[in-house]
């Protein structure tokens, strides 16, 4: 109980103090440097426990795949665990498990990452293993074919058997008329089925090179320690590909609202969602992304948000509702709103109620109380996130793979503090345009009645 009370008091103290929060609210002494081979390195010191989180990020994701080969980035992520000539399949995982470590990997539209967490004395070992598979991956048809089946089963479980996930895919595909963000990270199933060993190796050779990689180490280490170990491991790898600018097809002017309806007998509860095409932190004008971030929080984050208070509390139309903004992206991204109706409430009623809330913000903006509360909550969340090494490492890895810098991560609290009510209203007026949106409706498919025979 004492710990819980301490946490609550600390949280309240932090929130009260946030109005005076300094611009350097990000962790102090974060270091950034490059190896001679072009590999970028970020060190985030955290001396509280003798543990390190070691992440290698590659600046390549689903949006960088060759058209017709969707799912390739994710497929290669799986294959990266199949071993090298020096370290056969399973050895890395076994040694990591023996020291009580953890590992995993992830793929996004803009990046692919691999991470481990272990005691600080094992950091050199983590680097050696990860450096080995950066260039030494060995793939045979005997390991590739079964892993392709694993990926197909993952697609089956996460998407094919989930009406909500399938609707999400369709909404995203409809939102992006030309940009590769419109294809799912896991891929379209007919294209996944055709991926080959040769496809994976070509992708690996093209993108998995130190001059396309970022090492992020968070934990009980110094920048000098990390630099020495990195130079002795990753630094020995020569670049094997020239990496040019990440130029992708961009969106043409969008001029019409779109609607997608998915009916499925598995749907237990209908739902509504809408995505808008908006600037990301990388593509927005100065201050614009931060204003969109605050707008999303005011509209739909938590029980004090506009949407929750209106749809759930005041009008009792919805069981859940909210808004979100996917600010970390290399190109134009998404702003979303959603709602799940109560029984006997239609999706049309939910959509109309959400639009009323949005229109109110478009016309009258947000109150100073809402603005202050939302900014304080965002800043508090940033402080609490510093309790997690993995979260901090993800912050920096995501930022540097999507066009940002270490300095911008550190100045984010100050930029949020500078957001004004006028900036939030202007962001809503500029980007909550239905002609730049796709509305999705998830409904239960009713069984077809048999025709009566005469």
Tab-separated table of C-alpha atoms in Angstrom:
chain	number	residue	atom	x	y	z
A	1	UNK	CA	0.000	0.000	0.000
A	2	UNK	CA	2.869	2.342	0.800
A	3	UNK	CA	4.263	2.012	-2.724
A	4	UNK	CA	0.870	2.663	-4.261
A	5	UNK	CA	0.333	5.785	-2.142
A	6	UNK	CA	3.810	7.040	-2.979
A	7	UNK	CA	3.070	6.578	-6.679
A	8	UNK	CA	-0.219	8.477	-6.447
A	9	UNK	CA	1.319	11.369	-4.514
A	10	UNK	CA	4.237	11.495	-6.944
A	11	UNK	CA	1.877	11.480	-9.912
A	12	UNK	CA	-0.184	14.329	-8.525
A	13	UNK	CA	2.947	16.309	-7.691
A	14	UNK	CA	4.259	15.823	-11.202
A	15	UNK	CA	1.031	16.951	-12.815
A	16	UNK	CA	0.882	20.073	-10.676
A	17	UNK	CA	4.525	20.829	-11.501
A	18	UNK	CA	4.248	20.258	-15.203
A	19	UNK	CA	3.404	23.864	-16.001
A	20	UNK	CA	7.015	24.598	-15.089
A	21	UNK	CA	8.511	21.517	-16.709
A	22	UNK	CA	11.792	22.260	-18.429
A	23	UNK	CA	12.401	21.669	-22.112
A	24	UNK	CA	14.941	18.971	-21.230
A	25	UNK	CA	12.310	16.652	-19.732
A	26	UNK	CA	13.717	13.883	-21.916
A	27	UNK	CA	16.380	11.727	-20.193
A	28	UNK	CA	19.629	13.660	-19.628
A	29	UNK	CA	22.934	12.780	-21.265
A	30	UNK	CA	21.466	10.973	-24.258
A	31	UNK	CA	24.329	10.482	-26.716
A	32	UNK	CA	24.329	10.153	-30.478
A	33	UNK	CA	27.201	9.278	-32.773
A	34	UNK	CA	28.047	7.376	-35.935
A	35	UNK	CA	30.514	4.620	-36.674
A	36	UNK	CA	32.827	4.940	-39.660
A	37	UNK	CA	30.637	2.500	-41.614
A	38	UNK	CA	27.597	4.768	-41.234
A	39	UNK	CA	25.790	2.940	-38.433
A	40	UNK	CA	24.014	5.390	-36.112
A	41	UNK	CA	24.132	4.851	-32.347
A	42	UNK	CA	22.011	6.285	-29.550
A	43	UNK	CA	22.805	5.698	-25.872
A	44	UNK	CA	20.165	6.374	-23.217
A	45	UNK	CA	21.710	6.023	-19.724
A	46	UNK	CA	19.571	4.455	-16.997
A	47	UNK	CA	21.604	3.595	-13.908
A	48	UNK	CA	18.799	2.362	-11.668
A	49	UNK	CA	19.369	-1.341	-12.345
A	50	UNK	CA	22.298	-3.274	-13.905
A	51	UNK	CA	20.254	-4.071	-17.023
A	52	UNK	CA	20.464	-3.008	-20.669
A	53	UNK	CA	17.995	-2.946	-23.544
A	54	UNK	CA	19.746	-3.446	-26.880
A	55	UNK	CA	17.852	-2.614	-30.084
A	56	UNK	CA	18.911	-2.656	-33.724
A	57	UNK	CA	16.585	-0.778	-36.054
A	58	UNK	CA	16.730	-0.971	-39.841
A	59	UNK	CA	15.349	1.921	-41.862
A	60	UNK	CA	13.173	-0.347	-43.958
A	61	UNK	CA	9.610	-1.529	-43.507
A	62	UNK	CA	6.532	-2.646	-45.362
A	63	UNK	CA	6.285	0.636	-47.274
A	64	UNK	CA	9.707	-0.032	-48.818
A	65	UNK	CA	8.792	-3.398	-50.333
A	66	UNK	CA	8.770	-4.072	-54.053
A	67	UNK	CA	5.198	-3.789	-55.365
A	68	UNK	CA	3.679	-7.237	-55.610
A	69	UNK	CA	5.725	-8.605	-52.720
A	70	UNK	CA	3.817	-7.282	-49.720
A	71	UNK	CA	4.734	-8.900	-46.416
A	72	UNK	CA	8.385	-9.328	-47.407
A	73	UNK	CA	9.791	-7.104	-44.633
A	74	UNK	CA	7.821	-9.036	-42.020
A	75	UNK	CA	8.752	-12.388	-43.573
A	76	UNK	CA	12.459	-11.519	-43.393
A	77	UNK	CA	12.019	-10.495	-39.746
A	78	UNK	CA	10.947	-14.085	-39.048
A	79	UNK	CA	13.808	-15.542	-41.081
A	80	UNK	CA	16.418	-13.501	-39.205
A	81	UNK	CA	16.115	-16.035	-36.376
A	82	UNK	CA	17.197	-18.934	-38.600
A	83	UNK	CA	20.891	-18.646	-37.859
A	84	UNK	CA	24.228	-18.026	-39.520
A	85	UNK	CA	27.252	-20.156	-40.335
A	86	UNK	CA	28.877	-18.992	-37.089
A	87	UNK	CA	25.760	-19.239	-34.939
A	88	UNK	CA	23.322	-21.920	-36.153
A	89	UNK	CA	19.565	-21.533	-35.678
A	90	UNK	CA	18.515	-21.377	-32.049
A	91	UNK	CA	21.922	-20.701	-30.530
A	92	UNK	CA	21.328	-16.988	-29.930
A	93	UNK	CA	17.967	-17.656	-28.295
A	94	UNK	CA	19.354	-20.479	-26.124
A	95	UNK	CA	22.269	-18.427	-24.841
A	96	UNK	CA	19.977	-15.492	-24.160
A	97	UNK	CA	17.545	-17.712	-22.247
A	98	UNK	CA	20.423	-19.200	-20.237
A	99	UNK	CA	21.345	-15.760	-18.871
A	100	UNK	CA	17.715	-14.843	-18.175
A	101	UNK	CA	17.448	-12.469	-21.106
A	102	UNK	CA	14.520	-11.605	-23.344
A	103	UNK	CA	14.246	-11.022	-27.084
A	104	UNK	CA	11.753	-10.185	-29.778
A	105	UNK	CA	11.371	-8.366	-33.083
A	106	UNK	CA	8.816	-6.172	-34.845
A	107	UNK	CA	8.024	-4.783	-38.272
A	108	UNK	CA	6.284	-1.528	-39.146
A	109	UNK	CA	5.637	0.402	-42.311
A	110	UNK	CA	8.852	2.428	-41.884
A	111	UNK	CA	11.174	0.199	-39.868
A	112	UNK	CA	12.120	-3.288	-38.694
A	113	UNK	CA	13.607	-3.826	-35.245
A	114	UNK	CA	15.273	-6.524	-33.163
A	115	UNK	CA	15.819	-6.238	-29.446
A	116	UNK	CA	17.168	-8.012	-26.404
A	117	UNK	CA	17.161	-7.234	-22.704
A	118	UNK	CA	19.788	-8.682	-20.378
A	119	UNK	CA	22.219	-7.903	-17.564
A	120	UNK	CA	24.714	-5.202	-18.477
A	121	UNK	CA	27.719	-7.589	-18.491
A	122	UNK	CA	26.239	-9.411	-21.480
A	123	UNK	CA	25.951	-6.374	-23.763
A	124	UNK	CA	29.055	-7.287	-25.774
A	125	UNK	CA	27.585	-10.736	-26.436
A	126	UNK	CA	24.329	-9.224	-27.673
A	127	UNK	CA	26.242	-7.003	-30.068
A	128	UNK	CA	28.311	-9.907	-31.371
A	129	UNK	CA	25.273	-12.036	-32.125
A	130	UNK	CA	23.321	-9.185	-33.731
A	131	UNK	CA	26.319	-8.044	-35.792
A	132	UNK	CA	26.791	-11.608	-37.032
A	133	UNK	CA	23.267	-11.892	-38.370
A	134	UNK	CA	23.408	-8.445	-39.951
A	135	UNK	CA	25.447	-9.973	-42.795
A	136	UNK	CA	25.790	-13.686	-42.085
A	137	UNK	CA	22.213	-14.951	-42.395
A	138	UNK	CA	21.998	-18.431	-43.951
A	139	UNK	CA	18.706	-19.437	-45.554
A	140	UNK	CA	17.783	-22.736	-47.136
A	141	UNK	CA	14.524	-23.877	-48.682
A	142	UNK	CA	14.175	-26.318	-45.773
A	143	UNK	CA	13.842	-23.463	-43.257
A	144	UNK	CA	12.151	-20.890	-45.494
A	145	UNK	CA	9.125	-22.948	-46.524
A	146	UNK	CA	8.022	-23.868	-42.970
A	147	UNK	CA	8.503	-20.260	-41.808
A	148	UNK	CA	6.318	-19.020	-44.638
A	149	UNK	CA	3.586	-21.283	-43.267
A	150	UNK	CA	4.125	-19.721	-39.830
A	151	UNK	CA	3.615	-16.247	-41.300
A	152	UNK	CA	0.506	-17.389	-43.156
A	153	UNK	CA	-0.914	-18.804	-39.939
A	154	UNK	CA	-0.145	-15.516	-38.173
A	155	UNK	CA	-2.049	-13.685	-40.901
A	156	UNK	CA	-4.889	-16.143	-40.487
A	157	UNK	CA	-5.106	-15.651	-36.726
A	158	UNK	CA	-4.577	-11.887	-36.570
A	159	UNK	CA	-6.443	-10.789	-39.677
A	160	UNK	CA	-8.442	-13.435	-41.524
A	161	UNK	CA	-10.282	-14.520	-38.373
A	162	UNK	CA	-10.743	-10.990	-37.034
A	163	UNK	CA	-13.485	-8.918	-38.690
A	164	UNK	CA	-12.211	-5.777	-36.929
A	165	UNK	CA	-8.690	-6.304	-38.271
A	166	UNK	CA	-10.007	-6.941	-41.776
A	167	UNK	CA	-12.050	-3.754	-41.673
A	168	UNK	CA	-8.973	-1.858	-40.492
A	169	UNK	CA	-7.036	-3.161	-43.478
A	170	UNK	CA	-9.784	-2.105	-45.854
A	171	UNK	CA	-10.056	1.382	-44.360
A	172	UNK	CA	-6.308	1.906	-44.604
A	173	UNK	CA	-6.221	0.618	-48.180
A	174	UNK	CA	-9.047	2.989	-49.126
A	175	UNK	CA	-7.393	5.957	-47.410
A	176	UNK	CA	-4.135	5.660	-49.327
A	177	UNK	CA	-4.910	5.976	-53.004
A	178	UNK	CA	-1.275	5.814	-54.128
A	179	UNK	CA	1.091	5.529	-51.164
A	180	UNK	CA	2.388	2.085	-50.032
A	181	UNK	CA	1.047	2.719	-46.513
A	182	UNK	CA	-2.157	1.357	-48.025
A	183	UNK	CA	-0.876	-2.213	-47.941
A	184	UNK	CA	-0.837	-4.118	-44.644
A	185	UNK	CA	2.453	-4.669	-42.846
A	186	UNK	CA	1.843	-8.398	-42.707
A	187	UNK	CA	1.023	-8.340	-46.414
A	188	UNK	CA	-1.844	-9.372	-48.659
A	189	UNK	CA	-2.288	-13.124	-48.346
A	190	UNK	CA	-2.071	-13.987	-52.086
A	191	UNK	CA	1.265	-12.145	-52.234
A	192	UNK	CA	2.598	-13.657	-48.996
A	193	UNK	CA	1.955	-17.123	-50.427
A	194	UNK	CA	4.321	-16.404	-53.346
A	195	UNK	CA	7.286	-15.080	-51.338
A	196	UNK	CA	10.489	-17.061	-51.835
A	197	UNK	CA	13.933	-17.589	-50.383
A	198	UNK	CA	15.357	-15.494	-53.213
A	199	UNK	CA	12.972	-12.623	-52.404
A	200	UNK	CA	14.057	-12.641	-48.764
A	201	UNK	CA	17.776	-12.789	-49.522
A	202	UNK	CA	17.570	-9.981	-52.083
A	203	UNK	CA	15.722	-7.781	-49.571
A	204	UNK	CA	18.263	-8.697	-46.882
A	205	UNK	CA	21.281	-7.812	-49.032
A	206	UNK	CA	19.664	-4.587	-50.190
A	207	UNK	CA	18.650	-3.164	-46.815
A	208	UNK	CA	20.443	-4.976	-43.972
A	209	UNK	CA	23.678	-3.029	-43.919
A	210	UNK	CA	25.231	-0.928	-41.146
A	211	UNK	CA	24.734	2.323	-43.045
A	212	UNK	CA	20.978	1.640	-42.929
A	213	UNK	CA	20.879	0.658	-39.246
A	214	UNK	CA	20.482	2.369	-35.898
A	215	UNK	CA	21.674	0.866	-32.628
A	216	UNK	CA	19.854	2.068	-29.524
A	217	UNK	CA	21.177	0.994	-26.126
A	218	UNK	CA	19.249	2.029	-23.017
A	219	UNK	CA	20.402	1.055	-19.561
A	220	UNK	CA	23.280	0.854	-17.143
A	221	UNK	CA	26.039	1.876	-19.564
A	222	UNK	CA	27.958	4.940	-20.633
A	223	UNK	CA	28.342	6.274	-24.142
A	224	UNK	CA	32.071	5.472	-24.064
A	225	UNK	CA	31.395	1.841	-23.138
A	226	UNK	CA	28.831	1.429	-25.893
A	227	UNK	CA	31.050	3.116	-28.462
A	228	UNK	CA	34.006	0.851	-27.684
A	229	UNK	CA	31.916	-2.315	-27.900
A	230	UNK	CA	30.078	-1.160	-31.008
A	231	UNK	CA	33.301	-0.349	-32.830
A	232	UNK	CA	34.683	-3.793	-31.950
A	233	UNK	CA	31.567	-5.581	-33.257
A	234	UNK	CA	29.362	-3.589	-35.626
A	235	UNK	CA	32.269	-1.390	-36.654
A	236	UNK	CA	33.969	-4.320	-38.399
A	237	UNK	CA	31.092	-4.666	-40.894
A	238	UNK	CA	31.655	-2.967	-44.221
A	239	UNK	CA	28.617	-1.379	-45.920
A	240	UNK	CA	27.404	-3.683	-48.675
A	241	UNK	CA	24.782	-1.450	-50.280
A	242	UNK	CA	24.389	2.215	-51.070
A	243	UNK	CA	21.254	3.536	-49.384
A	244	UNK	CA	19.572	6.393	-51.194
A	245	UNK	CA	16.715	8.659	-50.086
A	246	UNK	CA	13.490	6.880	-49.181
A	247	UNK	CA	11.359	8.251	-51.992
A	248	UNK	CA	7.895	6.733	-52.200
A	249	UNK	CA	4.797	7.425	-54.305
A	250	UNK	CA	2.865	10.223	-52.596
A	251	UNK	CA	-0.843	10.849	-52.310
A	252	UNK	CA	-2.618	12.889	-54.990
A	253	UNK	CA	-5.087	15.544	-53.803
A	254	UNK	CA	-7.993	13.730	-52.188
A	255	UNK	CA	-11.365	15.130	-53.184
A	256	UNK	CA	-14.018	12.663	-52.059
A	257	UNK	CA	-15.082	10.972	-48.849
A	258	UNK	CA	-15.060	7.198	-48.921
A	259	UNK	CA	-16.997	4.540	-47.038
A	260	UNK	CA	-16.208	0.899	-46.358
A	261	UNK	CA	-18.636	-1.622	-44.883
A	262	UNK	CA	-17.644	-5.087	-43.722
A	263	UNK	CA	-20.359	-7.562	-42.785
A	264	UNK	CA	-19.393	-10.791	-41.051
A	265	UNK	CA	-21.375	-13.370	-39.058
A	266	UNK	CA	-18.613	-13.350	-36.386
A	267	UNK	CA	-19.283	-9.726	-35.462
A	268	UNK	CA	-20.610	-9.622	-31.917
A	269	UNK	CA	-20.731	-5.841	-31.628
A	270	UNK	CA	-20.990	-3.379	-34.541
A	271	UNK	CA	-18.552	-0.486	-34.557
A	272	UNK	CA	-17.698	2.677	-36.445
A	273	UNK	CA	-14.313	4.137	-37.305
A	274	UNK	CA	-13.005	6.937	-39.478
A	275	UNK	CA	-9.466	7.734	-40.583
A	276	UNK	CA	-8.289	11.090	-41.933
A	277	UNK	CA	-5.143	11.668	-43.970
A	278	UNK	CA	-3.026	14.159	-41.986
A	279	UNK	CA	0.617	15.276	-41.719
A	280	UNK	CA	3.028	13.231	-39.631
A	281	UNK	CA	5.685	14.739	-37.378
A	282	UNK	CA	8.088	14.389	-40.314
A	283	UNK	CA	5.883	16.117	-42.900
A	284	UNK	CA	4.029	18.729	-40.819
A	285	UNK	CA	4.813	22.422	-40.624
A	286	UNK	CA	6.425	23.684	-37.427
A	287	UNK	CA	4.065	23.144	-34.489
A	288	UNK	CA	1.379	21.441	-36.571
A	289	UNK	CA	1.999	17.837	-35.522
A	290	UNK	CA	2.032	18.827	-31.861
A	291	UNK	CA	-1.306	20.620	-32.291
A	292	UNK	CA	-2.801	17.502	-33.915
A	293	UNK	CA	-1.442	15.431	-31.005
A	294	UNK	CA	-3.190	17.684	-28.496
A	295	UNK	CA	-6.361	17.673	-30.615
A	296	UNK	CA	-6.494	13.868	-30.511
A	297	UNK	CA	-6.053	13.940	-26.738
A	298	UNK	CA	-8.778	16.559	-26.206
A	299	UNK	CA	-11.207	14.689	-28.418
A	300	UNK	CA	-10.710	11.124	-27.401
A	301	UNK	CA	-8.153	10.214	-24.755
A	302	UNK	CA	-9.648	9.147	-21.448
A	303	UNK	CA	-12.888	9.678	-19.591
A	304	UNK	CA	-12.516	13.473	-19.553
A	305	UNK	CA	-12.317	13.705	-23.343
A	306	UNK	CA	-14.993	15.376	-25.459
A	307	UNK	CA	-16.099	12.185	-27.188
A	308	UNK	CA	-16.315	10.105	-24.023
A	309	UNK	CA	-18.200	12.715	-22.046
A	310	UNK	CA	-20.673	13.311	-24.879
A	311	UNK	CA	-21.298	9.829	-26.259
A	312	UNK	CA	-20.792	7.652	-23.184
A	313	UNK	CA	-21.696	9.838	-20.207
A	314	UNK	CA	-24.103	12.545	-21.356
A	315	UNK	CA	-26.011	10.865	-24.175
A	316	UNK	CA	-25.468	7.188	-23.262
A	317	UNK	CA	-25.072	6.189	-26.905
A	318	UNK	CA	-21.754	4.358	-26.819
A	319	UNK	CA	-19.908	1.827	-24.707
A	320	UNK	CA	-16.582	3.145	-25.974
A	321	UNK	CA	-15.277	5.952	-28.141
A	322	UNK	CA	-12.043	7.808	-28.733
A	323	UNK	CA	-9.537	9.437	-31.052
A	324	UNK	CA	-5.917	8.800	-31.946
A	325	UNK	CA	-3.046	10.208	-33.996
A	326	UNK	CA	-0.236	8.166	-35.509
A	327	UNK	CA	2.347	10.925	-35.541
A	328	UNK	CA	5.470	8.811	-36.001
A	329	UNK	CA	5.595	8.144	-39.735
A	330	UNK	CA	7.943	9.094	-42.529
A	331	UNK	CA	5.125	10.259	-44.801
A	332	UNK	CA	1.531	11.491	-44.407
A	333	UNK	CA	-0.220	9.557	-41.689
A	334	UNK	CA	-3.604	8.956	-40.047
A	335	UNK	CA	-5.854	10.615	-37.487
A	336	UNK	CA	-8.727	8.444	-36.317
A	337	UNK	CA	-11.997	8.540	-34.400
A	338	UNK	CA	-14.133	5.569	-33.429
A	339	UNK	CA	-17.188	4.491	-31.475
A	340	UNK	CA	-18.946	1.305	-30.388
A	341	UNK	CA	-22.692	1.736	-29.839
A	342	UNK	CA	-24.817	0.452	-27.024
A	343	UNK	CA	-27.497	-2.120	-27.912
A	344	UNK	CA	-30.324	-0.618	-29.975
A	345	UNK	CA	-28.139	2.322	-31.019
A	346	UNK	CA	-27.289	2.418	-34.710
A	347	UNK	CA	-23.920	3.151	-36.283
A	348	UNK	CA	-25.539	6.139	-37.977
A	349	UNK	CA	-26.402	7.586	-34.572
A	350	UNK	CA	-22.844	7.043	-33.388
A	351	UNK	CA	-21.366	8.627	-36.503
A	352	UNK	CA	-23.691	11.621	-36.290
A	353	UNK	CA	-22.873	12.143	-32.608
A	354	UNK	CA	-19.131	11.991	-33.311
A	355	UNK	CA	-19.544	14.502	-36.136
A	356	UNK	CA	-21.410	16.854	-33.810
A	357	UNK	CA	-18.465	16.782	-31.393
A	358	UNK	CA	-15.989	17.368	-34.211
A	359	UNK	CA	-18.038	20.228	-35.632
A	360	UNK	CA	-18.196	21.884	-32.231
A	361	UNK	CA	-14.386	21.922	-32.114
A	362	UNK	CA	-14.202	23.177	-35.694
A	363	UNK	CA	-16.491	26.096	-34.895
A	364	UNK	CA	-15.604	26.994	-31.311
A	365	UNK	CA	-12.252	25.338	-30.689
A	366	UNK	CA	-11.195	23.888	-27.345
A	367	UNK	CA	-11.338	25.443	-23.910
A	368	UNK	CA	-8.273	26.544	-21.973
A	369	UNK	CA	-9.119	23.929	-19.351
A	370	UNK	CA	-9.152	21.152	-21.956
A	371	UNK	CA	-5.955	22.465	-23.476
A	372	UNK	CA	-4.109	22.615	-20.174
A	373	UNK	CA	-5.344	19.231	-18.996
A	374	UNK	CA	-4.402	17.512	-22.248
A	375	UNK	CA	-0.941	19.051	-22.444
A	376	UNK	CA	-0.247	18.178	-18.814
A	377	UNK	CA	-1.370	14.606	-19.382
A	378	UNK	CA	0.830	14.220	-22.451
A	379	UNK	CA	3.814	15.627	-20.571
A	380	UNK	CA	3.122	13.416	-17.563
A	381	UNK	CA	2.944	10.353	-19.807
A	382	UNK	CA	6.338	11.302	-21.217
A	383	UNK	CA	7.790	11.429	-17.717
A	384	UNK	CA	6.261	8.120	-16.659
A	385	UNK	CA	7.565	6.493	-19.841
A	386	UNK	CA	11.106	7.092	-18.609
A	387	UNK	CA	10.545	4.261	-16.132
A	388	UNK	CA	10.802	1.817	-19.035
A	389	UNK	CA	14.098	1.239	-20.815
A	390	UNK	CA	12.308	-0.470	-23.697
A	391	UNK	CA	9.934	2.472	-24.114
A	392	UNK	CA	12.786	4.956	-24.209
A	393	UNK	CA	14.685	2.856	-26.735
A	394	UNK	CA	11.556	2.636	-28.881
A	395	UNK	CA	11.092	6.411	-28.729
A	396	UNK	CA	14.504	7.052	-30.184
A	397	UNK	CA	14.459	4.178	-32.644
A	398	UNK	CA	11.066	5.182	-34.011
A	399	UNK	CA	12.100	8.821	-34.240
A	400	UNK	CA	15.342	8.226	-36.102
A	401	UNK	CA	13.783	5.786	-38.569
A	402	UNK	CA	10.990	8.228	-39.428
A	403	UNK	CA	12.919	11.375	-40.157
A	404	UNK	CA	13.399	12.868	-36.698
A	405	UNK	CA	16.493	13.433	-34.552
A	406	UNK	CA	17.664	12.936	-30.987
A	407	UNK	CA	17.398	16.693	-30.453
A	408	UNK	CA	13.757	16.739	-31.561
A	409	UNK	CA	12.893	13.920	-29.176
A	410	UNK	CA	14.445	15.921	-26.357
A	411	UNK	CA	12.598	19.123	-27.271
A	412	UNK	CA	9.180	17.462	-27.654
A	413	UNK	CA	7.923	18.475	-24.169
A	414	UNK	CA	8.706	22.131	-24.848
A	415	UNK	CA	6.950	21.998	-28.225
A	416	UNK	CA	3.851	20.468	-26.647
A	417	UNK	CA	3.829	23.188	-24.012
A	418	UNK	CA	3.805	25.852	-26.741
A	419	UNK	CA	0.621	24.529	-28.389
A	420	UNK	CA	-2.209	27.081	-28.176
A	421	UNK	CA	-5.964	26.731	-28.379
A	422	UNK	CA	-5.904	28.553	-31.720
A	423	UNK	CA	-3.352	26.085	-33.075
A	424	UNK	CA	-5.557	23.158	-32.070
A	425	UNK	CA	-8.635	24.702	-33.700
A	426	UNK	CA	-6.652	25.488	-36.856
A	427	UNK	CA	-5.402	21.906	-36.995
A	428	UNK	CA	-8.970	20.629	-36.746
A	429	UNK	CA	-10.151	22.998	-39.466
A	430	UNK	CA	-7.250	22.120	-41.750
A	431	UNK	CA	-7.277	18.353	-41.447
A	432	UNK	CA	-10.655	17.061	-40.244
A	433	UNK	CA	-11.978	17.315	-43.779
A	434	UNK	CA	-14.330	14.499	-44.778
A	435	UNK	CA	-12.992	14.577	-48.342
A	436	UNK	CA	-9.671	13.363	-46.898
A	437	UNK	CA	-11.234	10.509	-44.948
A	438	UNK	CA	-12.565	6.969	-45.023
A	439	UNK	CA	-15.417	5.850	-42.773
A	440	UNK	CA	-15.607	2.191	-41.836
A	441	UNK	CA	-18.653	0.286	-40.623
A	442	UNK	CA	-18.413	-3.151	-39.019
A	443	UNK	CA	-21.753	-4.930	-38.969
A	444	UNK	CA	-23.031	-8.400	-38.280
A	445	UNK	CA	-23.952	-10.324	-41.399
A	446	UNK	CA	-27.418	-11.782	-41.134
A	447	UNK	CA	-27.999	-15.328	-42.368
A	448	UNK	CA	-29.719	-15.507	-45.721
A	449	UNK	CA	-33.279	-16.729	-45.692
A	450	UNK	CA	-34.066	-19.707	-47.834
A	451	UNK	CA	-36.522	-18.973	-50.592
A	452	UNK	CA	-39.832	-20.696	-50.217
A	453	UNK	CA	-40.674	-23.140	-52.911
A	454	UNK	CA	-44.030	-22.738	-54.515
